[in-house]
Tab-separated table of C-alpha atoms in Angstrom:
chain	number	residue	atom	x	y	z
A	1	MET	CA	-20.659	176.025	92.579
A	2	ILE	CA	-22.995	177.863	95.009
A	3	THR	CA	-22.664	181.520	94.168
A	4	PHE	CA	-23.629	184.058	96.942
A	5	GLU	CA	-26.107	186.647	95.897
A	6	THR	CA	-24.791	190.416	95.804
A	7	ALA	CA	-25.046	191.041	99.548
A	8	TYR	CA	-28.055	193.257	100.195
A	9	ILE	CA	-29.154	194.630	103.582
A	10	PRO	CA	-32.190	196.712	103.239
A	11	LEU	CA	-31.526	200.294	104.302
A	12	ARG	CA	-34.118	200.325	107.253
A	13	LEU	CA	-32.225	197.016	108.609
A	14	LYS	CA	-29.009	198.557	108.218
A	15	VAL	CA	-30.036	201.694	110.246
A	16	ALA	CA	-31.597	199.611	113.018
A	17	MET	CA	-28.459	197.371	113.178
A	18	ILE	CA	-26.102	200.453	113.305
A	19	ILE	CA	-28.151	201.886	116.076
A	20	ALA	CA	-28.180	198.758	118.082
A	21	ILE	CA	-24.573	198.413	117.787
A	22	VAL	CA	-23.850	201.860	118.901
A	23	ILE	CA	-26.297	201.092	121.847
A	24	PHE	CA	-24.412	197.920	122.422
A	25	PHE	CA	-21.068	200.092	122.683
A	26	ILE	CA	-22.360	202.545	124.929
A	27	VAL	CA	-24.051	200.129	127.297
A	28	VAL	CA	-20.507	198.039	127.342
A	29	LEU	CA	-18.550	201.423	128.193
A	30	HIS	CA	-21.072	202.505	130.764
A	31	LEU	CA	-20.554	199.087	132.486
A	32	LEU	CA	-16.661	199.373	132.137
A	33	LYS	CA	-16.839	202.807	133.485
A	34	GLN	CA	-18.906	201.526	136.649
A	35	GLN	CA	-16.285	198.720	136.741
A	36	LYS	CA	-19.226	196.112	136.326
A	37	LEU	CA	-17.307	194.743	133.571
A	38	GLN	CA	-13.376	193.944	133.458
A	39	LEU	CA	-11.604	195.039	130.411
A	40	ARG	CA	-9.914	191.910	129.953
A	41	TYR	CA	-13.123	189.792	129.693
A	42	THR	CA	-14.829	192.759	127.727
A	43	LEU	CA	-12.296	192.655	124.726
A	44	LEU	CA	-14.118	189.884	123.211
A	45	TRP	CA	-17.397	191.605	123.238
A	46	LEU	CA	-15.798	194.602	121.854
A	47	ALA	CA	-14.202	192.645	119.135
A	48	CYS	CA	-17.546	191.155	118.221
A	49	GLY	CA	-19.171	194.575	118.242
A	50	VAL	CA	-16.475	195.869	115.759
A	51	PHE	CA	-17.048	192.673	113.602
A	52	LEU	CA	-20.517	192.993	113.146
A	53	LEU	CA	-20.280	196.940	112.463
A	54	ILE	CA	-17.805	195.826	109.690
A	55	LEU	CA	-20.346	193.263	108.257
A	56	VAL	CA	-23.029	195.824	108.465
A	57	LEU	CA	-21.284	198.709	106.859
A	58	PHE	CA	-19.189	196.573	104.226
A	59	PRO	CA	-21.962	193.756	102.937
A	60	ASN	CA	-18.966	192.517	100.440
A	61	VAL	CA	-17.362	190.862	103.457
A	62	ILE	CA	-20.883	189.158	104.238
A	63	SER	CA	-20.687	187.861	100.520
A	64	PHE	CA	-17.159	186.757	100.678
A	65	LEU	CA	-17.320	184.909	103.897
A	66	GLY	CA	-20.640	183.506	102.985
A	67	SER	CA	-19.408	182.133	99.815
A	68	LEU	CA	-16.834	180.456	101.697
A	69	ILE	CA	-18.977	178.312	103.598
A	70	GLY	CA	-21.687	177.857	101.065
A	71	ILE	CA	-24.523	179.944	102.064
A	72	GLN	CA	-26.649	181.925	99.420
A	73	THR	CA	-28.489	184.756	101.113
A	74	THR	CA	-27.225	187.846	103.146
A	75	MET	CA	-29.713	187.282	105.985
A	76	ASN	CA	-28.792	183.597	106.501
A	77	ALA	CA	-25.138	184.522	106.593
A	78	LEU	CA	-25.760	187.314	109.146
A	79	TYR	CA	-27.581	184.787	111.356
A	80	ILE	CA	-24.915	181.955	111.098
A	81	PHE	CA	-22.240	184.585	112.014
A	82	LEU	CA	-24.039	185.926	114.960
A	83	ILE	CA	-24.652	182.606	116.156
A	84	ALA	CA	-20.873	181.644	115.630
A	85	LEU	CA	-20.076	184.883	117.647
A	86	LEU	CA	-22.438	183.863	120.391
A	87	ILE	CA	-20.817	180.305	120.794
A	88	ILE	CA	-17.385	181.742	120.817
A	89	LEU	CA	-18.625	184.318	123.586
A	90	CYS	CA	-20.000	181.441	125.535
A	91	ILE	CA	-17.001	179.133	125.198
A	92	SER	CA	-14.985	181.952	126.638
A	93	LEU	CA	-17.440	182.617	129.369
A	94	THR	CA	-17.055	178.663	130.201
A	95	SER	CA	-13.302	178.890	130.490
A	96	ILE	CA	-13.345	182.063	132.599
A	97	VAL	CA	-15.801	180.286	135.052
A	98	SER	CA	-13.640	177.160	134.948
A	99	VAL	CA	-10.526	179.167	136.108
A	100	GLN	CA	-12.408	181.017	138.755
A	101	LYS	CA	-13.771	177.460	140.029
A	102	SER	CA	-10.202	176.223	140.474
A	103	GLU	CA	-9.074	179.606	142.288
A	104	ILE	CA	-12.260	179.287	144.670
A	105	GLN	CA	-11.142	175.623	145.234
A	106	ARG	CA	-7.627	176.991	146.236
A	107	LEU	CA	-8.927	179.621	148.392
A	108	ALA	CA	-11.276	177.364	150.257
A	109	GLN	CA	-8.321	174.777	150.589
A	110	ASN	CA	-6.254	177.550	151.981
A	111	ALA	CA	-8.842	178.745	154.266
A	112	ALA	CA	-9.355	175.210	155.790
A	113	LEU	CA	-5.636	174.997	156.460
A	114	LEU	CA	-5.429	178.257	158.219
A	115	GLU	CA	-8.382	177.463	160.316
A	116	ARG	CA	-6.393	174.507	161.709
A	117	ARG	CA	-3.451	176.530	162.438
A	118	ILE	CA	-5.688	179.112	164.320
A	119	ARG	CA	-7.434	176.300	165.999
A	120	ASN	CA	-4.078	174.748	167.319
A	121	LEU	CA	-2.837	178.056	168.301
A	122	GLU	CA	-6.026	178.749	170.340
A	123	GLU	CA	-5.903	175.338	171.926
A	124	ALA	CA	-2.285	175.729	172.954
A	125	GLN	CA	-2.984	179.241	174.317
A	126	LYS	CA	-5.930	177.614	176.314
A	127	LYS	CA	-3.724	174.785	177.605
A	128	ASP	CA	-0.870	177.500	178.715
A	129	THR	CA	-3.351	179.513	180.517
A	130	LYS	CA	-5.009	176.491	182.035
A	131	GLU	CA	-1.564	175.213	183.179
A	132	GLU	CA	-0.712	178.641	184.690
A	133	SER	CA	-4.415	179.037	186.698
A	134	ASP	CA	-3.591	175.302	187.773
A	135	GLN	CA	-0.217	176.233	188.995
A	136	ASN	CA	-1.473	179.551	190.810
A	137	SER	CA	-4.170	177.574	192.574
A	138	GLN	CA	-1.765	174.749	193.417
A	139	GLN	CA	0.460	177.427	195.026
A	140	GLN	CA	-2.444	178.957	196.881
A	141	GLY	CA	-3.613	175.775	198.233
A	142	GLU	CA	0.120	175.304	199.440
A	143	GLN	CA	0.086	178.685	200.882
A	144	CYS	CA	-3.000	177.931	202.871
A	145	ARG	CA	-1.963	174.755	204.278
A	146	THR	CA	1.393	176.173	205.295
A	147	SER	CA	-0.072	179.104	206.997
A	148	HIS	CA	-2.294	177.016	209.295
B	1	MET	CA	14.359	212.810	176.492
B	2	PRO	CA	13.749	215.385	174.095
B	3	LYS	CA	10.511	214.838	172.028
B	4	GLU	CA	11.331	213.942	168.644
B	5	ARG	CA	9.781	215.215	165.312
B	6	LYS	CA	7.200	212.504	164.120
B	7	LYS	CA	9.179	210.730	161.463
B	8	ALA	CA	7.311	209.357	158.383
B	9	ARG	CA	6.678	205.633	158.384
B	10	VAL	CA	7.695	204.107	155.288
B	11	LEU	CA	6.647	200.802	153.924
B	12	VAL	CA	8.683	199.055	151.016
B	13	MET	CA	6.422	196.566	149.049
B	14	ILE	CA	8.194	194.043	146.938
B	15	ALA	CA	6.126	191.971	144.803
B	16	ALA	CA	7.555	188.683	143.960
B	17	HIS	CA	6.409	185.806	141.770
B	18	ASN	CA	8.909	182.872	141.221
B	19	GLU	CA	11.992	185.043	142.264
B	20	GLU	CA	14.002	182.337	144.069
B	21	GLY	CA	17.294	183.531	142.497
B	22	ASN	CA	16.749	187.235	143.387
B	23	ILE	CA	14.686	187.695	146.544
B	24	GLU	CA	17.339	187.325	149.205
B	25	SER	CA	19.707	189.863	147.581
B	26	VAL	CA	16.780	192.286	147.245
B	27	VAL	CA	15.831	192.143	150.941
B	28	ASP	CA	19.104	191.719	152.313
B	29	ASP	CA	20.119	194.651	150.450
B	30	LEU	CA	17.246	196.926	151.589
B	31	THR	CA	17.589	195.735	155.201
B	32	GLU	CA	21.339	196.421	155.241
B	33	HIS	CA	21.247	199.996	153.821
B	34	PHE	CA	17.763	201.077	155.239
B	35	PRO	CA	16.754	199.458	158.541
B	36	GLU	CA	14.650	202.188	159.497
B	37	TYR	CA	12.117	201.455	156.529
B	38	ASP	CA	9.677	198.449	157.045
B	39	TYR	CA	9.133	196.075	154.211
B	40	LEU	CA	6.752	193.787	152.962
B	41	VAL	CA	7.410	190.799	150.453
B	42	ILE	CA	4.340	189.869	148.648
B	43	ASN	CA	4.651	186.220	147.538
B	44	ASP	CA	2.269	186.179	144.678
B	45	GLY	CA	1.464	182.370	144.465
B	46	SER	CA	5.139	181.372	143.703
B	47	THR	CA	5.668	178.053	142.596
B	48	ASP	CA	9.317	177.672	143.072
B	49	HIS	CA	11.192	177.924	146.150
B	50	THR	CA	10.459	181.698	146.885
B	51	GLY	CA	8.111	180.966	149.693
B	52	GLU	CA	10.543	178.499	151.299
B	53	ILE	CA	13.359	181.172	151.174
B	54	LEU	CA	11.132	183.820	152.812
B	55	HIS	CA	10.139	181.438	155.594
B	56	ARG	CA	13.513	180.354	156.162
B	57	ARG	CA	15.031	183.797	156.333
B	58	HIS	CA	12.299	185.082	158.375
B	59	TYR	CA	11.244	187.834	156.144
B	60	ASN	CA	8.254	189.869	156.701
B	61	TYR	CA	5.987	188.610	154.050
B	62	VAL	CA	2.378	187.364	152.946
B	63	THR	CA	1.728	184.730	150.777
B	64	LEU	CA	-1.212	184.914	148.320
B	65	PRO	CA	-2.855	181.432	147.844
B	66	ILE	CA	-3.413	182.148	144.146
B	67	ASN	CA	-1.433	184.123	141.607
B	68	LEU	CA	-3.163	187.513	141.142
B	69	GLY	CA	-0.541	189.211	138.966
B	70	ILE	CA	1.560	192.194	139.709
B	71	GLY	CA	-1.682	194.342	140.079
B	72	GLY	CA	-3.467	192.242	142.808
B	73	ALA	CA	0.014	191.564	144.575
B	74	ILE	CA	0.792	195.462	144.946
B	75	GLN	CA	-2.737	196.158	145.871
B	76	THR	CA	-2.276	193.680	148.638
B	77	GLY	CA	0.764	195.726	149.677
B	78	TYR	CA	-1.495	198.684	149.655
B	79	LEU	CA	-4.035	197.115	151.947
B	80	TYR	CA	-1.332	196.170	154.217
B	81	ALA	CA	0.125	199.441	154.204
B	82	TRP	CA	-3.267	201.401	154.803
B	83	ARG	CA	-4.297	198.973	157.580
B	84	ASN	CA	-1.054	199.315	159.369
B	85	HIS	CA	-1.017	203.109	159.008
B	86	TYR	CA	1.935	203.772	156.918
B	87	ASP	CA	2.458	207.284	155.760
B	88	ILE	CA	4.368	206.272	152.604
B	89	ALA	CA	4.466	203.410	150.415
B	90	VAL	CA	7.205	202.435	148.085
B	91	GLN	CA	6.894	199.928	145.189
B	92	ILE	CA	9.939	198.167	144.303
B	93	ASP	CA	10.228	194.898	141.750
B	94	GLY	CA	11.104	191.554	143.491
B	95	ASP	CA	13.778	190.934	140.636
B	96	GLY	CA	16.566	193.091	141.764
B	97	GLN	CA	16.194	195.815	138.864
B	98	HIS	CA	15.444	198.463	141.446
B	99	ASP	CA	18.169	199.810	143.643
B	100	PRO	CA	17.161	200.054	147.307
B	101	LYS	CA	19.663	202.889	147.474
B	102	GLU	CA	17.336	205.004	145.303
B	103	ILE	CA	14.593	204.855	147.550
B	104	PRO	CA	15.386	207.939	149.327
B	105	LYS	CA	15.246	209.820	146.131
B	106	VAL	CA	11.631	208.708	145.364
B	107	ILE	CA	10.555	209.418	149.006
B	108	GLN	CA	12.025	212.909	149.340
B	109	PRO	CA	9.502	214.743	147.161
B	110	ILE	CA	6.763	213.413	149.215
B	111	LEU	CA	8.540	214.229	152.543
B	112	ASP	CA	9.073	217.812	151.120
B	113	ASP	CA	5.287	217.927	150.218
B	114	GLU	CA	5.867	218.722	146.817
B	115	ALA	CA	4.398	215.588	145.350
B	116	ASP	CA	1.702	213.046	146.070
B	117	TYR	CA	3.017	210.125	143.652
B	118	VAL	CA	6.713	209.614	142.821
B	119	ILE	CA	7.980	207.797	139.681
B	120	GLY	CA	11.385	206.636	139.740
B	121	SER	CA	12.419	207.104	136.135
B	122	ARG	CA	14.884	205.631	134.143
B	123	PHE	CA	14.586	208.057	131.232
B	124	VAL	CA	14.762	211.583	132.667
B	125	ASN	CA	18.502	211.337	133.035
B	126	LYS	CA	19.157	208.232	130.779
B	127	GLU	CA	21.351	206.340	133.256
B	128	GLY	CA	21.438	202.711	133.858
B	129	PHE	CA	19.825	199.916	132.418
B	130	GLN	CA	17.471	201.572	129.662
B	131	SER	CA	15.645	198.343	128.696
B	132	THR	CA	15.312	197.099	125.093
B	133	ALA	CA	14.711	199.471	122.144
B	134	ALA	CA	11.472	197.466	121.379
B	135	ARG	CA	10.126	198.224	124.766
B	136	ARG	CA	11.218	201.721	124.666
B	137	THR	CA	9.343	202.346	121.635
B	138	GLY	CA	6.116	200.938	123.299
B	139	ILE	CA	6.975	203.014	126.586
B	140	ARG	CA	7.119	206.190	124.409
B	141	PHE	CA	3.898	205.490	122.841
B	142	LEU	CA	2.007	204.814	126.100
B	143	SER	CA	3.653	207.763	127.243
B	144	GLY	CA	2.134	209.794	124.486
B	145	LEU	CA	-0.942	208.470	125.114
B	146	ILE	CA	-1.176	209.337	128.562
B	147	HIS	CA	0.059	212.806	127.591
B	148	LEU	CA	-2.953	213.154	124.915
B	149	LEU	CA	-5.463	212.009	127.555
B	150	THR	CA	-4.489	214.002	130.412
B	151	GLY	CA	-1.937	216.783	129.465
B	152	LYS	CA	0.675	215.241	131.804
B	153	LYS	CA	4.091	214.296	130.383
B	154	ILE	CA	5.636	211.218	132.177
B	155	HIS	CA	8.418	209.455	130.494
B	156	ASP	CA	8.830	206.131	132.277
B	157	VAL	CA	5.017	204.932	132.448
B	158	THR	CA	6.038	201.378	133.127
B	159	SER	CA	8.318	201.793	135.961
B	160	GLY	CA	7.359	199.902	138.870
B	161	PHE	CA	9.498	201.867	141.144
B	162	ARG	CA	7.032	204.257	142.714
B	163	ALA	CA	6.307	206.205	145.929
B	164	VAL	CA	2.934	207.427	147.234
B	165	ARG	CA	1.564	209.212	149.993
B	166	ARG	CA	-1.087	208.059	152.527
B	167	GLN	CA	-4.139	209.504	150.543
B	168	SER	CA	-3.090	207.472	147.549
B	169	ILE	CA	-2.435	204.436	149.757
B	170	ARG	CA	-6.181	204.476	150.633
B	171	GLU	CA	-7.371	204.986	147.095
B	172	PHE	CA	-5.151	202.269	145.644
B	173	ALA	CA	-6.080	199.822	148.286
B	174	LYS	CA	-9.601	200.177	147.059
B	175	ARG	CA	-9.042	200.049	143.760
B	176	TYR	CA	-6.003	199.057	141.803
B	177	PRO	CA	-5.753	198.210	138.030
B	178	ILE	CA	-5.516	194.340	137.445
B	179	ASP	CA	-3.576	193.813	134.205
B	180	TYR	CA	-0.181	195.554	133.473
B	181	PRO	CA	-1.122	198.251	135.958
B	182	GLU	CA	1.792	200.755	136.016
B	183	PRO	CA	0.557	203.058	133.320
B	184	GLU	CA	-3.002	202.891	134.268
B	185	ALA	CA	-2.187	203.566	138.062
B	186	ILE	CA	-0.509	206.911	136.921
B	187	MET	CA	-3.599	207.639	134.964
B	188	ASP	CA	-5.800	207.068	138.186
B	189	ALA	CA	-3.203	209.516	140.192
B	190	VAL	CA	-3.612	211.968	137.396
B	191	MET	CA	-7.446	212.127	137.522
B	192	ARG	CA	-7.443	212.283	141.205
B	193	ARG	CA	-5.506	215.584	140.800
B	194	GLU	CA	-2.648	214.150	142.583
B	195	ARG	CA	0.897	216.019	142.094
B	196	ILE	CA	3.115	213.607	140.183
B	197	LYS	CA	6.923	213.842	139.875
B	198	GLU	CA	9.385	211.918	138.076
B	199	VAL	CA	12.735	211.450	139.546
B	200	PRO	CA	15.750	210.130	137.704
B	201	VAL	CA	16.975	206.699	139.126
B	202	VAL	CA	19.346	204.013	137.895
B	203	MET	CA	18.013	200.958	137.296
B	204	ARG	CA	19.839	197.288	136.902
B	205	GLU	CA	19.393	194.767	134.479
B	206	ARG	CA	17.117	191.780	136.092
B	207	GLN	CA	19.540	189.325	137.509
B	208	SER	CA	18.062	186.044	137.265
B	209	GLY	CA	14.864	184.281	136.081
B	210	THR	CA	12.601	185.660	133.304
B	211	SER	CA	10.480	188.535	132.983
B	212	SER	CA	6.700	188.169	132.945
B	213	ILE	CA	6.239	190.048	129.774
B	214	ARG	CA	7.475	187.781	126.818
B	215	ALA	CA	8.194	189.571	123.416
B	216	SER	CA	5.617	187.715	121.566
B	217	GLN	CA	2.693	189.100	123.950
B	218	SER	CA	3.931	192.440	123.083
B	219	ILE	CA	1.423	193.512	120.581
B	220	TYR	CA	-1.362	192.182	122.614
B	221	TYR	CA	0.050	193.970	125.596
B	222	MET	CA	0.178	197.168	123.814
B	223	ILE	CA	-3.417	197.094	122.615
B	224	LYS	CA	-4.612	196.000	125.913
B	225	VAL	CA	-2.875	198.586	127.858
B	226	SER	CA	-3.892	201.500	125.499
B	227	LEU	CA	-7.328	200.215	125.833
B	228	ASP	CA	-7.072	200.176	129.616
B	229	ILE	CA	-5.809	203.649	129.823
B	230	ILE	CA	-8.399	204.775	127.439
B	231	VAL	CA	-11.298	203.227	129.409
B	232	CYS	CA	-9.708	204.443	132.741
B	233	ARG	CA	-9.790	208.072	131.502
B	234	ILE	CA	-13.327	207.573	130.189
B	235	SER	CA	-14.163	206.127	133.793
B	236	TYR	CA	-13.421	209.420	135.152
B	237	GLY	CA	-16.099	210.976	133.450
B	238	VAL	CA	-16.000	212.677	129.934
B	239	ARG	CA	-16.732	216.071	130.892
B	240	ARG	CA	-13.489	216.680	132.907
B	241	GLY	CA	-11.139	216.867	129.810
B	242	LYS	CA	-7.912	218.967	130.907
B	243	ARG	CA	-7.420	219.320	134.755
B	244	GLU	CA	-9.013	222.251	136.347
B	245	THR	CA	-7.288	224.672	138.561
B	246	GLY	CA	-5.128	223.890	141.521
B	247	ASP	CA	-2.509	221.444	140.474
B	248	ALA	CA	1.174	222.172	141.132
B	249	ASP	CA	2.676	220.761	138.031
């Protein structure tokens, strides 16, 4: 039975982590405000920030989760959780990109079909005006011949 | 011929996603009672026969090649309204919940220059379809949140029955909230110091098809919309706080 040491984060590290997380929130909020981030994709980041904050403020949570997966030391647990969060974020990003790819594909196909319709319209229009001007010159030719 | 006073050009925007059962009655109802209003149906990537119906009946419509959601669809309407120089844009739902006969009510405050952004509200006079109890609780919560953040009390924050004036059309064409936009659009209007008015309208129950917000998604919806509203408020600058002078409340 692997027992987890009593979770302990040195005070200096705790302070540093809290400052880092606060800066993280400020940056995310700033980007949201400038609309460089969309909220529906940012939710996961915010949730991760909140989760990390909880871990730092309540080390017991680290002990509990760590013992569940068989880790012994606080710092190891923190690293593993951070890596897990990053993996989740990456998968989420990959999913977003995949959806966008299929949307882009659909837009490209739509644009291609539109181009064909416009091209056909232009050719029909050109044909009409060509027929018109052919008719006109034909009539002019006839007028010339009849008047002589 | 005497010169007529220039009449306000009105565009009624109808966003429709998979509304094959409702769209004909909505548009016919509108054109029958108000032929003087222009309208545009925004087909938001419908996968059912909505597109065919729109084409067959020769309605005035645009078809979005991908589904953008109500936010993107309505913004498309605002883009169209702006580019075609409309004076007033009215939003109504494609599911038949909004009775076209109520449109003059939401337009009137704009014509009278009393308001810039008018919301057709179910809850002012509490007539007509009042939605489910669960939804009403949620709506009341969002209403309270907006009240807390802006000082403006709006009762029916999720109503899609809206009328906006030309300046708003331009702003919304540039930027319109994406997911579940109704409450956040109010926040935008308030922060832009627009005069907001709620008028009572009678809504009907959705006639066919299903709503786009399912009950199981409600909690997620509430959290997300609340966050959206808060972030929107923050994005207008922390210092503003309560609105400054010059509002006609």
